[in-house]
Every structure is written in C-alpha cells, then in structure tokens.
PDB file of C-alpha atoms in Angstrom:
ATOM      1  CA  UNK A   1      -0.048  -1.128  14.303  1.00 54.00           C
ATOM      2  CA  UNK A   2       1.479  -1.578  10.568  1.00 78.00           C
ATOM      3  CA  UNK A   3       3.784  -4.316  11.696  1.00 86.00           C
ATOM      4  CA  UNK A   4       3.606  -6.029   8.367  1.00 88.00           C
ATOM      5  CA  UNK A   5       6.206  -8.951   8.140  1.00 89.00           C
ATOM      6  CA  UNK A   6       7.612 -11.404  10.505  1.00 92.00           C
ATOM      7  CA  UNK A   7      11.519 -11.371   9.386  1.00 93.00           C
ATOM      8  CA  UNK A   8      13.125 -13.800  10.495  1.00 96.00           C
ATOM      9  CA  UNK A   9      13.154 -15.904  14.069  1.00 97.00           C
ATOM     10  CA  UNK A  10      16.331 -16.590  16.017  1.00 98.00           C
ATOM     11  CA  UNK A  11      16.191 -20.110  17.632  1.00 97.00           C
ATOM     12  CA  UNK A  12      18.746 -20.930  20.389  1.00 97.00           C
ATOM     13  CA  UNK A  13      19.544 -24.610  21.158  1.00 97.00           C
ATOM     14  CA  UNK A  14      22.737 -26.998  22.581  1.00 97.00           C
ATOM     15  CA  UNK A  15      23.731 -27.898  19.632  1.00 96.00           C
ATOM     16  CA  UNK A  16      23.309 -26.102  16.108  1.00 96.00           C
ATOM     17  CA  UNK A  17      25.221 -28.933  14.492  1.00 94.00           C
ATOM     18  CA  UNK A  18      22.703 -31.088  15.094  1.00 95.00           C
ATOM     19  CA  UNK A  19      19.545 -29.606  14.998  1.00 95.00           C
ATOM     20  CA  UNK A  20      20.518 -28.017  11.228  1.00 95.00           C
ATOM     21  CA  UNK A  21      19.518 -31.641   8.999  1.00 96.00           C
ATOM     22  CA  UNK A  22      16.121 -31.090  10.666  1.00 95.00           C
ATOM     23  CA  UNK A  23      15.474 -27.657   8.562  1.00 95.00           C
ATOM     24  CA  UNK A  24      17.541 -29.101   5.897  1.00 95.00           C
ATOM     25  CA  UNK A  25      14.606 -32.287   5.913  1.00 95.00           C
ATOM     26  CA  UNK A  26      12.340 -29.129   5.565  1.00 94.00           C
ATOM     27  CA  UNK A  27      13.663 -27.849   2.473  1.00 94.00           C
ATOM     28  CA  UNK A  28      15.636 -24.752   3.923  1.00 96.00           C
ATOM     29  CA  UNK A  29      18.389 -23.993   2.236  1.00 96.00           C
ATOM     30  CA  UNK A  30      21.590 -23.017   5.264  1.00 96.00           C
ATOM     31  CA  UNK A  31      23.360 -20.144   4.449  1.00 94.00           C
ATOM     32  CA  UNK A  32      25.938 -18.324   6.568  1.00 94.00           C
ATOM     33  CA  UNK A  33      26.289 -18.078  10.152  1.00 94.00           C
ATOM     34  CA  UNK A  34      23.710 -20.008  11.292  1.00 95.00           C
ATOM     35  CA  UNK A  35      21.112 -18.649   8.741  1.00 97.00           C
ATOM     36  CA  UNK A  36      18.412 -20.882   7.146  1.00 97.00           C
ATOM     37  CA  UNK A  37      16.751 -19.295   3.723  1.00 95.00           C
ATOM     38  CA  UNK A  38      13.390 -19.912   1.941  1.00 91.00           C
ATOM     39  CA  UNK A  39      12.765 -20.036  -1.314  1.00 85.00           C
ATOM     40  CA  UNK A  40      10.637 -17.226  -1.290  1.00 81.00           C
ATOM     41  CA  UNK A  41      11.378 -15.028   1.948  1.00 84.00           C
ATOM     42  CA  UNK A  42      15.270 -15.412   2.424  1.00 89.00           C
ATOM     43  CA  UNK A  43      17.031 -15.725   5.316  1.00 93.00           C
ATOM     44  CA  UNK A  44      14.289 -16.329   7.719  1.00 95.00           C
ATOM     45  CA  UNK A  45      15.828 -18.494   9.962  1.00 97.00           C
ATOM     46  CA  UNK A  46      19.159 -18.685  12.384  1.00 98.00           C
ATOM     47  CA  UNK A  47      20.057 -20.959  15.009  1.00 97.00           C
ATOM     48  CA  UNK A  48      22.703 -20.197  17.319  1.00 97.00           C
ATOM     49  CA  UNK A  49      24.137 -21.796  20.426  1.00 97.00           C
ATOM     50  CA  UNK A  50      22.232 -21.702  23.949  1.00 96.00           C
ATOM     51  CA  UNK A  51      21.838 -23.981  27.213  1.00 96.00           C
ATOM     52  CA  UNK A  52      18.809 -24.033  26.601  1.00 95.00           C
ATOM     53  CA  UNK A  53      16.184 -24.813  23.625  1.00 96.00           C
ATOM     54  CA  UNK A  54      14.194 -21.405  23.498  1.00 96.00           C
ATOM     55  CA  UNK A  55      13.291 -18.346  21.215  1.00 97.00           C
ATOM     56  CA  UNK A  56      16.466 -15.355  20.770  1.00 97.00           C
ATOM     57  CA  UNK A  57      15.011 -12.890  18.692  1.00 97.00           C
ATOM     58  CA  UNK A  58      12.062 -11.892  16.378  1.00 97.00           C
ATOM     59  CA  UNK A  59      12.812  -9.711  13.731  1.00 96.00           C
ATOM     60  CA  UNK A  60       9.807  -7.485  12.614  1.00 95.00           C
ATOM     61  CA  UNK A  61       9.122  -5.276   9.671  1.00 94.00           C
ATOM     62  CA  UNK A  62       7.185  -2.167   9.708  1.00 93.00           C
ATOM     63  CA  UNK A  63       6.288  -0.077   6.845  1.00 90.00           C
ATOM     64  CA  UNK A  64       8.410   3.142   7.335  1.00 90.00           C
ATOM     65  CA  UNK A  65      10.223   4.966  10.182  1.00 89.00           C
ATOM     66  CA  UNK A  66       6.928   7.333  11.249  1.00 90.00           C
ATOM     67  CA  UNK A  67       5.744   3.375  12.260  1.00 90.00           C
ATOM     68  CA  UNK A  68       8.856   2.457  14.017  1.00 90.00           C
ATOM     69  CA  UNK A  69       9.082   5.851  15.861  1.00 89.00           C
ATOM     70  CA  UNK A  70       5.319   5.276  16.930  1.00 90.00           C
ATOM     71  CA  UNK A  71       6.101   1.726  18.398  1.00 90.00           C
ATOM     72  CA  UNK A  72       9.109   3.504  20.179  1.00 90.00           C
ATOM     73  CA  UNK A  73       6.853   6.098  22.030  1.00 91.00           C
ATOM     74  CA  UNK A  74       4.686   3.060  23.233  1.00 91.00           C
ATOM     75  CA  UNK A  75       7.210   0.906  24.720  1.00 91.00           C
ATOM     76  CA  UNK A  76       8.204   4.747  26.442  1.00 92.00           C
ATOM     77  CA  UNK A  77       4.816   4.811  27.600  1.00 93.00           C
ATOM     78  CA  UNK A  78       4.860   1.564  28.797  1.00 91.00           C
ATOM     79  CA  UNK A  79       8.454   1.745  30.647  1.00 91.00           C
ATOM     80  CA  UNK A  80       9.996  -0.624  28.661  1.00 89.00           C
ATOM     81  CA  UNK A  81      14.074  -0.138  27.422  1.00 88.00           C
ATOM     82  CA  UNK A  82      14.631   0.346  23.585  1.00 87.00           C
ATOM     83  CA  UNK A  83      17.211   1.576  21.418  1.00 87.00           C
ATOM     84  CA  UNK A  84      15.228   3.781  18.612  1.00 73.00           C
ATOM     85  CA  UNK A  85      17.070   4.334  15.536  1.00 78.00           C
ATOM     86  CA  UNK A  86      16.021   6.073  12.378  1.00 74.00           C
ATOM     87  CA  UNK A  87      15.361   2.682  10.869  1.00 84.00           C
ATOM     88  CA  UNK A  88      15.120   0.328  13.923  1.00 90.00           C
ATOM     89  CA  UNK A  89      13.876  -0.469  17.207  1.00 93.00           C
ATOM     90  CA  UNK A  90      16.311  -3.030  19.689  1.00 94.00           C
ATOM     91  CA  UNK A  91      14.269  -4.439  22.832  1.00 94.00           C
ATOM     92  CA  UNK A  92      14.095  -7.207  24.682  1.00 93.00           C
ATOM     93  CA  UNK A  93      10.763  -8.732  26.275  1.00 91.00           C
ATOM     94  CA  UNK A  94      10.782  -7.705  29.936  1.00 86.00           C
ATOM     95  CA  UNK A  95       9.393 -11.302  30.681  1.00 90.00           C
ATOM     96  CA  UNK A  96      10.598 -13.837  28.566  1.00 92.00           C
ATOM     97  CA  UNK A  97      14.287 -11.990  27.481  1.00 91.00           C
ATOM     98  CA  UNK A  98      13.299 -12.753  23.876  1.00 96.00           C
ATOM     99  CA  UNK A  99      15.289  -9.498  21.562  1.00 95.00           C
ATOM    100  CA  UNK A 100      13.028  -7.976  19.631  1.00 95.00           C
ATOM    101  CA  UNK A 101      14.193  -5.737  16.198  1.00 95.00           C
ATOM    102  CA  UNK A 102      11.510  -3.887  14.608  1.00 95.00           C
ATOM    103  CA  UNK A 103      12.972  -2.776  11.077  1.00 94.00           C
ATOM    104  CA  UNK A 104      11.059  -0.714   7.995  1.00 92.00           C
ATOM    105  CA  UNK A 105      10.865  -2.536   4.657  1.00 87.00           C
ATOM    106  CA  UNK A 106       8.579  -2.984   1.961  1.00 83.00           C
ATOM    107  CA  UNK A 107       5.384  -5.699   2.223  1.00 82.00           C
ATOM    108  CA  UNK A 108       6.647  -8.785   0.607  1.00 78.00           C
ATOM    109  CA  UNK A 109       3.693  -9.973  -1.771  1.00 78.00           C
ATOM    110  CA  UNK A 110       4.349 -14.051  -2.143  1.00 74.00           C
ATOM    111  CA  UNK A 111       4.485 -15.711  -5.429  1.00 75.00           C
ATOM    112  CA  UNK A 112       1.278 -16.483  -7.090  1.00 82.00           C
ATOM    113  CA  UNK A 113       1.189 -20.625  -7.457  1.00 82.00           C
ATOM    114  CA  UNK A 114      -1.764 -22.000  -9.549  1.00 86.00           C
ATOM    115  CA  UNK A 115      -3.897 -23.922  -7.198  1.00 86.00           C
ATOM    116  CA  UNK A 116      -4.018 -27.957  -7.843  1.00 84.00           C
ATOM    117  CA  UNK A 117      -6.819 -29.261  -9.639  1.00 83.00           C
ATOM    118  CA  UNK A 118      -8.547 -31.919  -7.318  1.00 85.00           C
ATOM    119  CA  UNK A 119     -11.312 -34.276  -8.932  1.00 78.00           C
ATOM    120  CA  UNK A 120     -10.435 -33.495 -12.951  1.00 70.00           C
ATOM    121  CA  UNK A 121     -10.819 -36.273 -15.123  1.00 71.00           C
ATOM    122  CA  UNK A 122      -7.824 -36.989 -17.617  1.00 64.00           C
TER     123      UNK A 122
END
C-alpha cells in the first residue's frame, strides 16, 4: 500500500488548556485551533476537547488518487463506511471510532543534519 506519510494525529483530552505547555516543553510551536507545528513537518499535531484522553483522527498521505481510490475499494471489500473523494478518503475505525483521512501529497524528504562527531579530539 503507498501510504507514505503520517500527517498529522488528532489527540482528544479534558482539557486542551492544560495539556498544550506539555508540547510547548517539546519544542512544538501552537498554531491555530488547536494545531501544534514542527519545525520540519508543519502542523502535525491538534488537540481538541473530549471526556476522555484518547486518539480522534489520523491523517494519512498517499501518493496520488489511483492509491486513494485503491484503499477505497478495500475498505468496500471489507464492509467498512467511507466517503471517497477525488483526493480523500473519510472513515472511521469500526472498533476503536478513531477518523481516519487518507489524503494524496508528495513524500516529504526530511532535512539532511550532519551527524555529531563523538570521540574527536580538539
């Protein structure tokens, strides 16, 4: 399957307000609406109100809409309720309620850091 890219995660919790400082300790940088970015992927993080501390959404990138069609006609296979668009695919995990949205994009390649010298004598 050319799923290439987890997204961005959607974390549900009692209180957004006060679970934000933690990824702020990390280094994320908050952005609108609940949004979290990193330096180098974005947005890649929201937290939004819930009862309950658990896992709203995974967003998923796949490389083009031939992939996105193919991961529709499986779910179909499987019985499981989607929304296809040209672009996207909305489901939810029949199990766990989790939403999933498969989009298309372009592989991200990361920054190239120069690895840290260990044992060099100044």
């Amino acid at each position: 399957m050319p799923l290439h890219r987890l997204a961005s995660v959607t974390i549900g919790v009692p209180h957004p307000e006060q679970t934000a400082p933690y990824y702020l300790h990390l280094g994320l940088t908050p952005d609108t609406d609940g949004w979290f970015a990193t330096r180098d992927g974005g947005r890649q993080l929201r937290i939004v109100p819930s009862p309950t501390r658990r896992l709203a959404e995974i967003h998923l990138e796949a490389h083009d809409e031939d992939d996105v069609r193919a991961l529709a006609g499986r779910l179909a296979r499987l019985g499981v309720a989607r929304t296809p668009r040209a672009r996207e695919l909305v489901t939810r995990d029949p199990v766990t309620r989790v939403a999933v949205r498969v989009t298309t994009g372009p592989p991200r390649t990361p920054p190239s850091v120069p690895p840290t010298p260990y044992n060099v004598t100044v």
